[in-house]
mmCIF file of C-alpha atoms in Angstrom:
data_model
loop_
_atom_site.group_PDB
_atom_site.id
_atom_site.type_symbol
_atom_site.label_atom_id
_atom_site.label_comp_id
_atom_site.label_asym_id
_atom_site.label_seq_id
_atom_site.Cartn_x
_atom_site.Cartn_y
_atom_site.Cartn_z
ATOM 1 C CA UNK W 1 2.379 -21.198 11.658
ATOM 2 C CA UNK W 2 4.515 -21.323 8.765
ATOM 3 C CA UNK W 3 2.656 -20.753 5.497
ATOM 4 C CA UNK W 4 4.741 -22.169 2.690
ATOM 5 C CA UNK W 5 2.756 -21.314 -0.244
ATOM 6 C CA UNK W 6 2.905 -17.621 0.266
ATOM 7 C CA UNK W 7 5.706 -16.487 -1.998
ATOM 8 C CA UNK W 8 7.035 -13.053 -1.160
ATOM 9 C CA UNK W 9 7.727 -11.562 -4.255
ATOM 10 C CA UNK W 10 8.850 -7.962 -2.717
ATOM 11 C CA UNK W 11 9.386 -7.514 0.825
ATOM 12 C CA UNK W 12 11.529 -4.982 2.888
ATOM 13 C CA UNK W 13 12.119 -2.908 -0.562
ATOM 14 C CA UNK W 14 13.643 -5.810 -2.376
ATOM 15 C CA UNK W 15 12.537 -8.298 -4.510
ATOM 16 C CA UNK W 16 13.092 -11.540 -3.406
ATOM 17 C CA UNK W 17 11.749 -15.595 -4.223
ATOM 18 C CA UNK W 18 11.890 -16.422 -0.848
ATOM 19 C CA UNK W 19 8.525 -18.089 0.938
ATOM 20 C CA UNK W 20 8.094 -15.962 4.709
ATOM 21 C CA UNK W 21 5.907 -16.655 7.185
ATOM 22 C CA UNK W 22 3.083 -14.514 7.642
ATOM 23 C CA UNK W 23 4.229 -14.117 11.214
ATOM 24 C CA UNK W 24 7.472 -12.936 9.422
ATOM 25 C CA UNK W 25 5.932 -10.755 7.518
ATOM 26 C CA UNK W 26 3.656 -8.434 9.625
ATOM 27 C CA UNK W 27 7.247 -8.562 12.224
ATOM 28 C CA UNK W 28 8.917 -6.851 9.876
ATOM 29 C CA UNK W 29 6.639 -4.833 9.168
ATOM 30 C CA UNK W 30 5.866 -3.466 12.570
ATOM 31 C CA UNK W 31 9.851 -2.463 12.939
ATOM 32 C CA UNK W 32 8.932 -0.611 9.743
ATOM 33 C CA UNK W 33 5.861 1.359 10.522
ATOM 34 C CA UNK W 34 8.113 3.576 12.772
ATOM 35 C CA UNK W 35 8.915 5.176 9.260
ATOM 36 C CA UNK W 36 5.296 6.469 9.622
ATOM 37 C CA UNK W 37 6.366 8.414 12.992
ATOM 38 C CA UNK W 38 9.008 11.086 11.714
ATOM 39 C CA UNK W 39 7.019 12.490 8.764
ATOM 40 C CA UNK W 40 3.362 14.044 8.041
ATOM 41 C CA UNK W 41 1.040 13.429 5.633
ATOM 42 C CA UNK W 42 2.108 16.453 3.547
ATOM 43 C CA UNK W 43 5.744 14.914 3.308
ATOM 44 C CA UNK W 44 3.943 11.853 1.806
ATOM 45 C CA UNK W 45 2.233 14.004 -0.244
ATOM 46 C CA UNK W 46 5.375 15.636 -1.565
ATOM 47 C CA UNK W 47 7.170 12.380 -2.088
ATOM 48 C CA UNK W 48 4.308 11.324 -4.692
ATOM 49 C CA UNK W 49 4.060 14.529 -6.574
ATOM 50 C CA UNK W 50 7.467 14.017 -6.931
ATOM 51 C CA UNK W 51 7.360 10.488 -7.950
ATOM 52 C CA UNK W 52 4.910 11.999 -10.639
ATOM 53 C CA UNK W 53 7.173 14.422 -11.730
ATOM 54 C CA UNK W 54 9.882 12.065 -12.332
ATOM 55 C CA UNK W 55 7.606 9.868 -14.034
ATOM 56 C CA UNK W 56 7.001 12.824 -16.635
ATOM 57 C CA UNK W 57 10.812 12.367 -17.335
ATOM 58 C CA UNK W 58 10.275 8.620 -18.278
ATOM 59 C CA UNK W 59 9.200 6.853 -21.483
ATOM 60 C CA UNK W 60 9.749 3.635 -20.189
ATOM 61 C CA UNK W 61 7.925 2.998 -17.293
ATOM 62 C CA UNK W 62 4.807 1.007 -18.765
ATOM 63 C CA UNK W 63 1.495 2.176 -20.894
ATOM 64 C CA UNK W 64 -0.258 3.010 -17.617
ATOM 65 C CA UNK W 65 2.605 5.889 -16.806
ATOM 66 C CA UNK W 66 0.590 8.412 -18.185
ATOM 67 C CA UNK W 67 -2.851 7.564 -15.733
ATOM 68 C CA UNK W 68 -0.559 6.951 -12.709
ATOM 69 C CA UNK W 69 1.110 10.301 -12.739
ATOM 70 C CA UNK W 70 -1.951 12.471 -12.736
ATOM 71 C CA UNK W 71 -3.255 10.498 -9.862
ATOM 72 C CA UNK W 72 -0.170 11.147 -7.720
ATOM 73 C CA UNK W 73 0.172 14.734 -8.190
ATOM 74 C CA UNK W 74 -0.449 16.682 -4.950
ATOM 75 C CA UNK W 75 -3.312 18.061 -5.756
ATOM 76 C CA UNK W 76 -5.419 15.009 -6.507
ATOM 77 C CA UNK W 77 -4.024 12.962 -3.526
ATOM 78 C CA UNK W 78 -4.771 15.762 -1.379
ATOM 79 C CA UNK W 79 -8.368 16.434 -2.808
ATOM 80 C CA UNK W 80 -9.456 12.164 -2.177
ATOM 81 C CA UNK W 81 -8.253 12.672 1.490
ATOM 82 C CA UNK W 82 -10.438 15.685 1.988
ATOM 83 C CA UNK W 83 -13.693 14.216 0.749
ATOM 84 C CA UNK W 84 -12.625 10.998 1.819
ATOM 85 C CA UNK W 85 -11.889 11.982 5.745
ATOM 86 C CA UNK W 86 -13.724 14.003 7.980
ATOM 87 C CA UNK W 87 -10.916 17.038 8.551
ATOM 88 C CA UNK W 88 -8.875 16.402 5.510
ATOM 89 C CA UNK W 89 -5.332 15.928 5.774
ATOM 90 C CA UNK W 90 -5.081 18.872 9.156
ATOM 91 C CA UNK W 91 -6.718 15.788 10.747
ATOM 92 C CA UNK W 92 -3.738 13.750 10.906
ATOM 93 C CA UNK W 93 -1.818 16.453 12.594
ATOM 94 C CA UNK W 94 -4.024 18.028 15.167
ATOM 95 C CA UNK W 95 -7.647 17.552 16.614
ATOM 96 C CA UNK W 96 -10.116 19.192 13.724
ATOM 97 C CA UNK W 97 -13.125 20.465 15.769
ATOM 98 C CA UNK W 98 -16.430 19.223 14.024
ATOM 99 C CA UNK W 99 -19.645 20.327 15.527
ATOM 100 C CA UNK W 100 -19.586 19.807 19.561
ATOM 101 C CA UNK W 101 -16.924 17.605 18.889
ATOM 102 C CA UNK W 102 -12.640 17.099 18.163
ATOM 103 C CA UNK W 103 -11.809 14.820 15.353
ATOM 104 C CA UNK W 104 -8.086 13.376 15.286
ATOM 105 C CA UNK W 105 -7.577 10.790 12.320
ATOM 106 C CA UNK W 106 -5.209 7.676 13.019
ATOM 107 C CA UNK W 107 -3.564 4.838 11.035
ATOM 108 C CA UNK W 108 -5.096 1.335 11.298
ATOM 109 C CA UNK W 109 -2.145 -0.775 11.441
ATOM 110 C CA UNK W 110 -1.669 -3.413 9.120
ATOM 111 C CA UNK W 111 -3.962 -3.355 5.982
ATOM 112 C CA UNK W 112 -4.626 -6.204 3.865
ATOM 113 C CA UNK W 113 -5.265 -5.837 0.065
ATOM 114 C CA UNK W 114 -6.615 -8.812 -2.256
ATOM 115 C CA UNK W 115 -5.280 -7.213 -5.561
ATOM 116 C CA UNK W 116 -7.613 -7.290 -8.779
ATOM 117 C CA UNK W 117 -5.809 -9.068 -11.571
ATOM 118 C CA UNK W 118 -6.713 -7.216 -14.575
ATOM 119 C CA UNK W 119 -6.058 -4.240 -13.749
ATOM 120 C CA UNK W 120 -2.427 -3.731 -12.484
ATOM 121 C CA UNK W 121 -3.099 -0.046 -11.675
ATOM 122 C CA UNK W 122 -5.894 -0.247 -9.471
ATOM 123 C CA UNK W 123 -3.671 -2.233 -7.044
ATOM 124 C CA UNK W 124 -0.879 0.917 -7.071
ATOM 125 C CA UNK W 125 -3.562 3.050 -6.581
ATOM 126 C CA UNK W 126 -4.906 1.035 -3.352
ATOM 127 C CA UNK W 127 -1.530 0.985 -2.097
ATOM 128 C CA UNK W 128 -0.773 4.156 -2.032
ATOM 129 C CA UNK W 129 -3.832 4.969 -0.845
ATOM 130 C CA UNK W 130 -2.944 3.204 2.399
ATOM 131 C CA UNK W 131 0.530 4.556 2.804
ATOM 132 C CA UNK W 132 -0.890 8.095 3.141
ATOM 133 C CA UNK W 133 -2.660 7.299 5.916
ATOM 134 C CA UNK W 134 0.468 5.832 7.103
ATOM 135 C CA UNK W 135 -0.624 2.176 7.660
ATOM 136 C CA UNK W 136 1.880 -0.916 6.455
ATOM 137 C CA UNK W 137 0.171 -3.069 3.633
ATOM 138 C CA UNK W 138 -0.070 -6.297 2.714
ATOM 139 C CA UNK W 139 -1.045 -7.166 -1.062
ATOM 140 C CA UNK W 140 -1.875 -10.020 -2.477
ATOM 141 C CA UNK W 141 -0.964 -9.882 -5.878
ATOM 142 C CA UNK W 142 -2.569 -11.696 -8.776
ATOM 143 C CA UNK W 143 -0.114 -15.021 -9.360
ATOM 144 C CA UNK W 144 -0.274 -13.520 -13.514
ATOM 145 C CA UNK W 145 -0.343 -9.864 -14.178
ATOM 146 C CA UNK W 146 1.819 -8.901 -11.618
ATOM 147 C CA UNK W 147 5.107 -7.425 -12.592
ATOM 148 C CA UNK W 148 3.607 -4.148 -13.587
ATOM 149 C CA UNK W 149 2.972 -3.720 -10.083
ATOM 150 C CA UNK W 150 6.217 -4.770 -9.444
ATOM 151 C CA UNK W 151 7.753 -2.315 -11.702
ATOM 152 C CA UNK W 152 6.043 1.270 -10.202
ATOM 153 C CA UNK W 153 7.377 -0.089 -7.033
ATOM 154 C CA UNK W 154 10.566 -0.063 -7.708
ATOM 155 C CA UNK W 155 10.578 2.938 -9.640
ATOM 156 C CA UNK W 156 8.913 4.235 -6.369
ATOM 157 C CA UNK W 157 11.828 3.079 -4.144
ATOM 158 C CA UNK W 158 13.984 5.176 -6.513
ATOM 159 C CA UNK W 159 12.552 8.167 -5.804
ATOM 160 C CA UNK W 160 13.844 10.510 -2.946
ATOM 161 C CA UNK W 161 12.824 13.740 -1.369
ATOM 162 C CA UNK W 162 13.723 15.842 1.388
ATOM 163 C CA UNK W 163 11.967 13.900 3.997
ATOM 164 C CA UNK W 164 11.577 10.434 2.100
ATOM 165 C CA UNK W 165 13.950 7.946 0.397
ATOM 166 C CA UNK W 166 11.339 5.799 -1.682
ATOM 167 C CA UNK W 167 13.478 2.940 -0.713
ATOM 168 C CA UNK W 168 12.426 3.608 3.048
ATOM 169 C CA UNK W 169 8.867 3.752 2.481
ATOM 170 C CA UNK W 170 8.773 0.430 0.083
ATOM 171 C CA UNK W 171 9.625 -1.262 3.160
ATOM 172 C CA UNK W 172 6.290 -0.367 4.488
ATOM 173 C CA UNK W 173 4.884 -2.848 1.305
ATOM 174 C CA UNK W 174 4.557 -6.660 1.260
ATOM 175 C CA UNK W 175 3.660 -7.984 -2.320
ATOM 176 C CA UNK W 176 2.874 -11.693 -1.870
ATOM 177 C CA UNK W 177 1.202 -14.468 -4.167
ATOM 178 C CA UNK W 178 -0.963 -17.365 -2.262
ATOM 179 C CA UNK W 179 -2.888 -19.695 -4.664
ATOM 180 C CA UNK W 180 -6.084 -19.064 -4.854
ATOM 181 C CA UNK W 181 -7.239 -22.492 -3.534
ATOM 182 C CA UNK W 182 -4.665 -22.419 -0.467
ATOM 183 C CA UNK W 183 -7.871 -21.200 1.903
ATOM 184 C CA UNK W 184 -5.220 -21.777 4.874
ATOM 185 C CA UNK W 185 -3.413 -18.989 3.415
ATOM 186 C CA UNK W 186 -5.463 -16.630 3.056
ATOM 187 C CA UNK W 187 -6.978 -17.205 6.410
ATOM 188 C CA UNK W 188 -3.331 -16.694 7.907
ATOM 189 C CA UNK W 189 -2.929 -13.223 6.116
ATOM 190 C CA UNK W 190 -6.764 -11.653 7.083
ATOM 191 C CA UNK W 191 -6.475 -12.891 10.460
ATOM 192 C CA UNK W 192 -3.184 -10.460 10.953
ATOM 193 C CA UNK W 193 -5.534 -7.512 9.074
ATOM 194 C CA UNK W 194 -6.446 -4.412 11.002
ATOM 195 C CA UNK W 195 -7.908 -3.424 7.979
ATOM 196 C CA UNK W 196 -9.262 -5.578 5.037
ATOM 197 C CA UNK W 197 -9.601 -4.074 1.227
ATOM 198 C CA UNK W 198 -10.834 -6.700 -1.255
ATOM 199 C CA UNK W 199 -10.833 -5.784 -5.441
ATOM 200 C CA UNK W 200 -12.464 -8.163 -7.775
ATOM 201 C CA UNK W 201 -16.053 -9.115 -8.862
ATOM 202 C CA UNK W 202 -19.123 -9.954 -6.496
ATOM 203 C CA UNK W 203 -18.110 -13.355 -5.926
ATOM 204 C CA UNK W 204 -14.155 -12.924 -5.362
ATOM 205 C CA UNK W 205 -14.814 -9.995 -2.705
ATOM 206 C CA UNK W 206 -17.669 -12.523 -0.810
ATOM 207 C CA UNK W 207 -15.225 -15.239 -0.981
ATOM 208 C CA UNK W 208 -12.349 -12.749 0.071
ATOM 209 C CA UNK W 209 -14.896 -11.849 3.044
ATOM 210 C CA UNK W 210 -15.655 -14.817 4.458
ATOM 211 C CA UNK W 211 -11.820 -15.424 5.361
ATOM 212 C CA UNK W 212 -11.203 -15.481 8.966
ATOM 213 C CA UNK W 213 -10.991 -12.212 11.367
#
């Protein structure tokens, strides 16, 4: 099924103003997961701090730079996955005994975000959020209010560390736009979810779950 009024607006670490398919999308996507394979969570980890760092070094990087970079510092990533998932971070590496039993965290797959539209950061904040737990994401961006998203993104793919060229692990990321009226669309996109994540007010996220499974 070929979805015309999704507009990908960045896709495979470029951005681009060319309509996909959904089924298009979440291919391309799946060759790109295998990113996820030759690194740990602690390489993610470092790739962020560092992104913060080099946001430090910026003055032109938007009036939310200042928020953004204390949130991706090591320290605070790391302390959200440890009282966010049962083992912490050791838990995506090896089988963290809890009680009688062995705990061993995994990725969902392909995670579906409906993106708040005012405020831009929460949306980086959900993305990235995702990517440390190594699943593929895609966002559906606000059709106003976007391009500060846009922006981090590609100062993201910019970034490079030892074990990750930000340009590798923006291909990971699927920002599209769907009107919000185009319920075929949005159907398409939550029926390829593993995982859905919905932003907004009390009736946006009811609306957002009552889309197809």
């Amino acid at each position: 099924v070929r979805i015309m009024k999704i507009l990908s607006v960045y896709h495979n670490a470029k951005r681009t103003n060319l309509e996909l398919s959904v089924e298009q999308i979440v291919s391309d996507l799946e060759k790109n997961k295998k990113f996820f394979d030759a690194i740990t969570v602690n390489d993610l980890l470092d790739f962020f701090n560092q992104v913060s760092v080099e946001l430090s070094k910026k003055t032109r990087v938007g009036s939310l730079a200042t928020n953004l970079k204390n949130f991706l510092k090591k320290d605070s990533l790391k302390k959200i996955i440890n009282e966010s998932i049962i083992g912490g971070v050791k838990s995506f590496e090896e089988p963290v005994r809890v009680g009688d039993k062995y705990l061993l965290t995994r990725p969902r797959g392909v995670v579906v975000q409906w993106l708040a539209g005012n405020v831009p950061l929460l949306g980086v904040f959900s993305i990235v959020l995702s990517i440390l737990v190594k699943n593929v994401t895609i966002a559906k961006a606000p059709s106003k209010n976007y391009e500060e998203l846009l922006r981090i993104l590609q100062f993201f793919e910019n970034v490079k560390t030892e074990k990750i060229s930000g340009k590798d692990l923006c291909k990971t990321i699927t920002i599209v736009i769907i009107n919000s009226k185009d319920a075929k669309a949005h159907n398409a996109i939550s029926k390829v979810a593993d995982a859905r994540i919905a932003w907004g007010g009390k009736e946006a996220v009811e609306k957002i779950t009552s889309y197809e499974k």
